[in-house]
Amino acid sequence: MVPWRGSRPTLGASWRLVRQLAGRGRRGVRQHWLFAVIALCATALRVVVLLAYQQALIFPDSERYLQYAHNFIIGQWIPDWLRTSGYSFLLIPAVLAHNLTSVVAIQHLLGLTTGVLIYATALHFGARRWVAALATIPVLFDPLQLDLEQYILTDVSATFLMLVALVVLVWKRDAVGNGAAVTAGLLIAVATLIRESDLLVMIPMLLYLAIVIRPWRRLAIRAALMLAACVLPVLGYLIWFQMWFNTFNFVTYNSEFMYGRIAQFAECTGLSLPSYEQHLCPQQPPAQRDPNFYMWDPQSPQVTLKPTDGLSKGQIINDFNSRILKHQPLTYLKVVAGDVLYSFSPVRGDGPEKYPTRYHDFQPSFPGYNDKDEMAALRTYSGSGPRVQPELADFLTSYGRDFWVPGPLLAAGLAVGLAGAAGIGRGRRSGLRAPCLLFSLGTVFAIVPPFIIATFDWRYELPQLSLIPIAAVLGVTAMAGWGANPAPPTDPPADPASTGQPAADLPVPDRR
């Protein structure tokens, strides 16, 4: 009987704790009911995607990531010369278990977590609850996001890491601590090892620190910590790559990517070229050129090129690219700008270079089913062939055809973020100009770099769905004055007891 008596207070305390937690949960749901409904629907939609296409969707790039994960497992620690190897490291447990469903399930969880981060960040900076909830719709419901979460591809994980880095950096505004600076730098480093172009997002992050942190000594410490946390892991990877391929770079295929970019408009007429570079001149009229052919086809001029005069193929291609860019700089800028503008198109077509969109569209059958290499990779690394649930796939096909976030709406959101950064309306005194600038420029530095060396692909636009909504909400909050920093009171606040007014009757801010 003594043990029972001694356990009664423990059981009672545990029960009270459960009741308190349940009460807080109910209050949280009542306060944030709109987002709760949105998140529940988004979760159900992701379950449908998981069940519709099993175990995962495969793209040609997917085969490579899985292959290198397998190579690492068997002890072949050689980095990929074509793609950075960070994502392959993440795939090792799934390849060991022959379970690719775990990869896409985690990616769907990252998508849902992104929605939570957007909502929490918007509320943290003073947005109305309904505005914050609406800001999560692009990342939670856009079919491009849903589809890429089901693929064995880098985009979802890299974009998530980049978003978390920006949120960590901005959370305390000008009170950025050493831990936040280091964490943000490490997150960008990992994102870079997954997708190297994300390294450029460090530029707006450093600009943010320069704007909000004073004095200069404190700024120097924070910036140095963030740079060191980012650069050291990346430097380690580059040294590893240097050891194997004798080049201090992420990949060895840079000039070849750029050749595919400029082959669509290169004009050799009137241009003095060495005889060994003339082989690279496209023969078709520009309107008939297929950039995909020039990038990857076995008959592409850059593939059939023979090294000569002591120069490697890469050196010859790089020299040719440089001559074309000097010869046609305005044409090059026009092509890049055209791709960026198309990324805000009201429709999701094949893009200026006519790159097919079918791989990121939901389809009634398993995407890539007719590609023997892709299906062989799926069987090798998952232990089973592709499985599709026709009814669910039909539903998703209709859903993807009828619903997406229009590009002009995203462009407007980016413009609102920039307007908040410019201090329009009440934004000047809101204290949100620097956060608006960080997420707006973060979007630009995330989506533009791929177009500099590669042709248009909707995959590169995934950051739009998470970064632009935050920039837009912060812009609206700043210009409306919702998140304004209150002026410091001239007198100490009155003690509720001294005024005779109950504490419960004091005015409470309403963020509905």
PDB file of N, CA, C and O in Angstrom, residues 35-36 38-39 42 46 107-123 131-141 145 149 160 163-164 167 465-467 469-470:
ATOM      1  N   PHE A  35      -5.121  28.401 -40.348  1.00  0.00           N
ATOM      2  CA  PHE A  35      -3.896  27.702 -40.768  1.00  0.00           C
ATOM      3  C   PHE A  35      -4.001  26.210 -40.472  1.00  0.00           C
ATOM      4  O   PHE A  35      -3.493  25.387 -41.243  1.00  0.00           O
ATOM      5  N   ALA A  36      -4.637  25.834 -39.365  1.00  0.00           N
ATOM      6  CA  ALA A  36      -4.792  24.422 -39.041  1.00  0.00           C
ATOM      7  C   ALA A  36      -5.570  23.697 -40.137  1.00  0.00           C
ATOM      8  O   ALA A  36      -5.211  22.580 -40.539  1.00  0.00           O
ATOM      9  N   ILE A  38      -5.846  24.687 -43.314  1.00  0.00           N
ATOM     10  CA  ILE A  38      -4.998  24.682 -44.505  1.00  0.00           C
ATOM     11  C   ILE A  38      -3.935  23.593 -44.403  1.00  0.00           C
ATOM     12  O   ILE A  38      -3.706  22.831 -45.359  1.00  0.00           O
ATOM     13  N   ALA A  39      -3.276  23.496 -43.254  1.00  0.00           N
ATOM     14  CA  ALA A  39      -2.223  22.499 -43.071  1.00  0.00           C
ATOM     15  C   ALA A  39      -2.785  21.082 -43.137  1.00  0.00           C
ATOM     16  O   ALA A  39      -2.141  20.167 -43.683  1.00  0.00           O
ATOM     17  N   ALA A  42      -3.365  20.291 -46.761  1.00  0.00           N
ATOM     18  CA  ALA A  42      -2.079  20.100 -47.439  1.00  0.00           C
ATOM     19  C   ALA A  42      -1.474  18.749 -47.085  1.00  0.00           C
ATOM     20  O   ALA A  42      -0.870  18.085 -47.938  1.00  0.00           O
ATOM     21  N   ARG A  46      -0.662  15.580 -49.718  1.00  0.00           N
ATOM     22  CA  ARG A  46       0.639  14.917 -49.828  1.00  0.00           C
ATOM     23  C   ARG A  46       0.523  13.403 -49.634  1.00  0.00           C
ATOM     24  O   ARG A  46       1.279  12.645 -50.253  1.00  0.00           O
ATOM     25  N   GLN A 107      10.743  14.538 -47.715  1.00  0.00           N
ATOM     26  CA  GLN A 107      10.622  15.756 -48.522  1.00  0.00           C
ATOM     27  C   GLN A 107       9.224  16.361 -48.412  1.00  0.00           C
ATOM     28  O   GLN A 107       9.068  17.586 -48.394  1.00  0.00           O
ATOM     29  N   HIS A 108       8.201  15.519 -48.331  1.00  0.00           N
ATOM     30  CA  HIS A 108       6.848  16.043 -48.103  1.00  0.00           C
ATOM     31  C   HIS A 108       6.759  16.698 -46.723  1.00  0.00           C
ATOM     32  O   HIS A 108       6.098  17.736 -46.563  1.00  0.00           O
ATOM     33  N   LEU A 109       7.408  16.118 -45.724  1.00  0.00           N
ATOM     34  CA  LEU A 109       7.435  16.737 -44.401  1.00  0.00           C
ATOM     35  C   LEU A 109       8.162  18.077 -44.444  1.00  0.00           C
ATOM     36  O   LEU A 109       7.768  19.032 -43.756  1.00  0.00           O
ATOM     37  N   LEU A 110       9.217  18.161 -45.234  1.00  0.00           N
ATOM     38  CA  LEU A 110       9.919  19.443 -45.388  1.00  0.00           C
ATOM     39  C   LEU A 110       9.001  20.491 -46.013  1.00  0.00           C
ATOM     40  O   LEU A 110       9.039  21.670 -45.644  1.00  0.00           O
ATOM     41  N   GLY A 111       8.176  20.066 -46.971  1.00  0.00           N
ATOM     42  CA  GLY A 111       7.218  21.001 -47.562  1.00  0.00           C
ATOM     43  C   GLY A 111       6.233  21.519 -46.536  1.00  0.00           C
ATOM     44  O   GLY A 111       5.943  22.720 -46.474  1.00  0.00           O
ATOM     45  N   LEU A 112       5.698  20.608 -45.704  1.00  0.00           N
ATOM     46  CA  LEU A 112       4.767  21.029 -44.652  1.00  0.00           C
ATOM     47  C   LEU A 112       5.466  21.917 -43.630  1.00  0.00           C
ATOM     48  O   LEU A 112       4.896  22.923 -43.175  1.00  0.00           O
ATOM     49  N   THR A 113       6.692  21.574 -43.268  1.00  0.00           N
ATOM     50  CA  THR A 113       7.443  22.389 -42.314  1.00  0.00           C
ATOM     51  C   THR A 113       7.720  23.773 -42.881  1.00  0.00           C
ATOM     52  O   THR A 113       7.731  24.766 -42.144  1.00  0.00           O
ATOM     53  N   THR A 114       7.947  23.848 -44.177  1.00  0.00           N
ATOM     54  CA  THR A 114       8.131  25.156 -44.811  1.00  0.00           C
ATOM     55  C   THR A 114       6.900  26.027 -44.617  1.00  0.00           C
ATOM     56  O   THR A 114       7.004  27.223 -44.318  1.00  0.00           O
ATOM     57  N   GLY A 115       5.713  25.430 -44.772  1.00  0.00           N
ATOM     58  CA  GLY A 115       4.486  26.185 -44.528  1.00  0.00           C
ATOM     59  C   GLY A 115       4.404  26.689 -43.102  1.00  0.00           C
ATOM     60  O   GLY A 115       4.008  27.841 -42.847  1.00  0.00           O
ATOM     61  N   VAL A 116       4.778  25.842 -42.139  1.00  0.00           N
ATOM     62  CA  VAL A 116       4.776  26.255 -40.731  1.00  0.00           C
ATOM     63  C   VAL A 116       5.757  27.404 -40.512  1.00  0.00           C
ATOM     64  O   VAL A 116       5.457  28.379 -39.804  1.00  0.00           O
ATOM     65  N   LEU A 117       6.943  27.325 -41.130  1.00  0.00           N
ATOM     66  CA  LEU A 117       7.940  28.386 -40.980  1.00  0.00           C
ATOM     67  C   LEU A 117       7.439  29.703 -41.556  1.00  0.00           C
ATOM     68  O   LEU A 117       7.653  30.776 -40.966  1.00  0.00           O
ATOM     69  N   ILE A 118       6.789  29.637 -42.712  1.00  0.00           N
ATOM     70  CA  ILE A 118       6.241  30.864 -43.314  1.00  0.00           C
ATOM     71  C   ILE A 118       5.210  31.488 -42.385  1.00  0.00           C
ATOM     72  O   ILE A 118       5.224  32.707 -42.133  1.00  0.00           O
ATOM     73  N   TYR A 119       4.312  30.674 -41.866  1.00  0.00           N
ATOM     74  CA  TYR A 119       3.254  31.166 -40.984  1.00  0.00           C
ATOM     75  C   TYR A 119       3.851  31.753 -39.704  1.00  0.00           C
ATOM     76  O   TYR A 119       3.488  32.857 -39.283  1.00  0.00           O
ATOM     77  N   ALA A 120       4.791  31.027 -39.089  1.00  0.00           N
ATOM     78  CA  ALA A 120       5.385  31.493 -37.839  1.00  0.00           C
ATOM     79  C   ALA A 120       6.184  32.774 -38.042  1.00  0.00           C
ATOM     80  O   ALA A 120       6.124  33.696 -37.211  1.00  0.00           O
ATOM     81  N   THR A 121       6.911  32.858 -39.145  1.00  0.00           N
ATOM     82  CA  THR A 121       7.704  34.060 -39.413  1.00  0.00           C
ATOM     83  C   THR A 121       6.809  35.261 -39.637  1.00  0.00           C
ATOM     84  O   THR A 121       7.071  36.365 -39.125  1.00  0.00           O
ATOM     85  N   ALA A 122       5.734  35.075 -40.393  1.00  0.00           N
ATOM     86  CA  ALA A 122       4.809  36.186 -40.641  1.00  0.00           C
ATOM     87  C   ALA A 122       4.192  36.687 -39.337  1.00  0.00           C
ATOM     88  O   ALA A 122       4.116  37.900 -39.090  1.00  0.00           O
ATOM     89  N   LEU A 123       3.751  35.765 -38.477  1.00  0.00           N
ATOM     90  CA  LEU A 123       3.177  36.179 -37.193  1.00  0.00           C
ATOM     91  C   LEU A 123       4.223  36.851 -36.313  1.00  0.00           C
ATOM     92  O   LEU A 123       3.927  37.833 -35.625  1.00  0.00           O
ATOM     93  N   VAL A 131      -3.645  36.717 -43.036  1.00  0.00           N
ATOM     94  CA  VAL A 131      -2.650  37.030 -44.067  1.00  0.00           C
ATOM     95  C   VAL A 131      -1.511  36.015 -44.020  1.00  0.00           C
ATOM     96  O   VAL A 131      -1.057  35.516 -45.053  1.00  0.00           O
ATOM     97  N   ALA A 132      -1.063  35.696 -42.797  1.00  0.00           N
ATOM     98  CA  ALA A 132       0.005  34.701 -42.659  1.00  0.00           C
ATOM     99  C   ALA A 132      -0.440  33.344 -43.183  1.00  0.00           C
ATOM    100  O   ALA A 132       0.344  32.618 -43.823  1.00  0.00           O
ATOM    101  N   ALA A 133      -1.685  32.968 -42.931  1.00  0.00           N
ATOM    102  CA  ALA A 133      -2.187  31.681 -43.413  1.00  0.00           C
ATOM    103  C   ALA A 133      -2.251  31.645 -44.936  1.00  0.00           C
ATOM    104  O   ALA A 133      -1.871  30.648 -45.568  1.00  0.00           O
ATOM    105  N   LEU A 134      -2.701  32.733 -45.550  1.00  0.00           N
ATOM    106  CA  LEU A 134      -2.765  32.785 -47.010  1.00  0.00           C
ATOM    107  C   LEU A 134      -1.376  32.683 -47.633  1.00  0.00           C
ATOM    108  O   LEU A 134      -1.217  32.122 -48.720  1.00  0.00           O
ATOM    109  N   ALA A 135      -0.363  33.202 -46.943  1.00  0.00           N
ATOM    110  CA  ALA A 135       0.998  33.165 -47.480  1.00  0.00           C
ATOM    111  C   ALA A 135       1.537  31.749 -47.593  1.00  0.00           C
ATOM    112  O   ALA A 135       2.494  31.506 -48.334  1.00  0.00           O
ATOM    113  N   THR A 136       0.954  30.805 -46.883  1.00  0.00           N
ATOM    114  CA  THR A 136       1.442  29.426 -46.942  1.00  0.00           C
ATOM    115  C   THR A 136       0.861  28.632 -48.110  1.00  0.00           C
ATOM    116  O   THR A 136       1.342  27.534 -48.408  1.00  0.00           O
ATOM    117  N   ILE A 137      -0.154  29.156 -48.766  1.00  0.00           N
ATOM    118  CA  ILE A 137      -0.844  28.402 -49.820  1.00  0.00           C
ATOM    119  C   ILE A 137       0.085  28.020 -50.970  1.00  0.00           C
ATOM    120  O   ILE A 137       0.043  26.870 -51.453  1.00  0.00           O
ATOM    121  N   PRO A 138       0.952  28.931 -51.486  1.00  0.00           N
ATOM    122  CA  PRO A 138       1.807  28.511 -52.604  1.00  0.00           C
ATOM    123  C   PRO A 138       2.651  27.281 -52.306  1.00  0.00           C
ATOM    124  O   PRO A 138       2.667  26.336 -53.104  1.00  0.00           O
ATOM    125  N   VAL A 139       3.342  27.255 -51.179  1.00  0.00           N
ATOM    126  CA  VAL A 139       4.229  26.127 -50.914  1.00  0.00           C
ATOM    127  C   VAL A 139       3.450  24.882 -50.488  1.00  0.00           C
ATOM    128  O   VAL A 139       3.913  23.753 -50.681  1.00  0.00           O
ATOM    129  N   LEU A 140       2.265  25.048 -49.926  1.00  0.00           N
ATOM    130  CA  LEU A 140       1.507  23.891 -49.464  1.00  0.00           C
ATOM    131  C   LEU A 140       0.651  23.252 -50.545  1.00  0.00           C
ATOM    132  O   LEU A 140       0.316  22.070 -50.444  1.00  0.00           O
ATOM    133  N   PHE A 141       0.310  24.010 -51.604  1.00  0.00           N
ATOM    134  CA  PHE A 141      -0.655  23.479 -52.570  1.00  0.00           C
ATOM    135  C   PHE A 141      -0.215  23.553 -54.028  1.00  0.00           C
ATOM    136  O   PHE A 141      -0.865  22.950 -54.873  1.00  0.00           O
ATOM    137  N   GLN A 145       5.519  22.234 -56.395  1.00  0.00           N
ATOM    138  CA  GLN A 145       6.095  21.857 -55.108  1.00  0.00           C
ATOM    139  C   GLN A 145       5.748  20.401 -54.767  1.00  0.00           C
ATOM    140  O   GLN A 145       6.616  19.610 -54.384  1.00  0.00           O
ATOM    141  N   GLU A 149       8.491  17.268 -54.550  1.00  0.00           N
ATOM    142  CA  GLU A 149       8.658  16.552 -53.280  1.00  0.00           C
ATOM    143  C   GLU A 149       8.622  15.038 -53.489  1.00  0.00           C
ATOM    144  O   GLU A 149       9.178  14.287 -52.689  1.00  0.00           O
ATOM    145  N   PHE A 160      14.653  24.277 -48.756  1.00  0.00           N
ATOM    146  CA  PHE A 160      14.284  24.291 -47.337  1.00  0.00           C
ATOM    147  C   PHE A 160      15.436  24.800 -46.479  1.00  0.00           C
ATOM    148  O   PHE A 160      15.241  25.633 -45.584  1.00  0.00           O
ATOM    149  N   LEU A 163      15.793  28.543 -46.853  1.00  0.00           N
ATOM    150  CA  LEU A 163      14.745  29.274 -46.145  1.00  0.00           C
ATOM    151  C   LEU A 163      15.026  29.309 -44.644  1.00  0.00           C
ATOM    152  O   LEU A 163      14.911  30.361 -44.006  1.00  0.00           O
ATOM    153  N   VAL A 164      15.409  28.172 -44.068  1.00  0.00           N
ATOM    154  CA  VAL A 164      15.687  28.124 -42.631  1.00  0.00           C
ATOM    155  C   VAL A 164      16.847  29.056 -42.292  1.00  0.00           C
ATOM    156  O   VAL A 164      16.826  29.747 -41.265  1.00  0.00           O
ATOM    157  N   VAL A 167      15.490  32.586 -42.141  1.00  0.00           N
ATOM    158  CA  VAL A 167      14.630  32.783 -40.967  1.00  0.00           C
ATOM    159  C   VAL A 167      15.469  32.884 -39.696  1.00  0.00           C
ATOM    160  O   VAL A 167      15.233  33.760 -38.850  1.00  0.00           O
ATOM    161  N   LEU A 465       8.139  29.936 -54.329  1.00  0.00           N
ATOM    162  CA  LEU A 465       6.938  29.552 -53.598  1.00  0.00           C
ATOM    163  C   LEU A 465       7.070  29.714 -52.091  1.00  0.00           C
ATOM    164  O   LEU A 465       6.060  29.746 -51.383  1.00  0.00           O
ATOM    165  N   SER A 466       8.295  29.812 -51.585  1.00  0.00           N
ATOM    166  CA  SER A 466       8.487  29.966 -50.138  1.00  0.00           C
ATOM    167  C   SER A 466       9.045  31.333 -49.759  1.00  0.00           C
ATOM    168  O   SER A 466       8.639  31.908 -48.743  1.00  0.00           O
ATOM    169  N   LEU A 467       9.948  31.887 -50.560  1.00  0.00           N
ATOM    170  CA  LEU A 467      10.578  33.162 -50.202  1.00  0.00           C
ATOM    171  C   LEU A 467       9.710  34.365 -50.544  1.00  0.00           C
ATOM    172  O   LEU A 467       9.612  35.316 -49.755  1.00  0.00           O
ATOM    173  N   PRO A 469       6.330  34.669 -50.727  1.00  0.00           N
ATOM    174  CA  PRO A 469       5.232  34.927 -49.786  1.00  0.00           C
ATOM    175  C   PRO A 469       5.692  35.622 -48.502  1.00  0.00           C
ATOM    176  O   PRO A 469       5.002  36.507 -47.997  1.00  0.00           O
ATOM    177  N   ILE A 470       6.862  35.245 -47.968  1.00  0.00           N
ATOM    178  CA  ILE A 470       7.357  35.922 -46.771  1.00  0.00           C
ATOM    179  C   ILE A 470       7.694  37.369 -47.087  1.00  0.00           C
ATOM    180  O   ILE A 470       7.346  38.287 -46.326  1.00  0.00           O
TER     181      ILE A 470
END
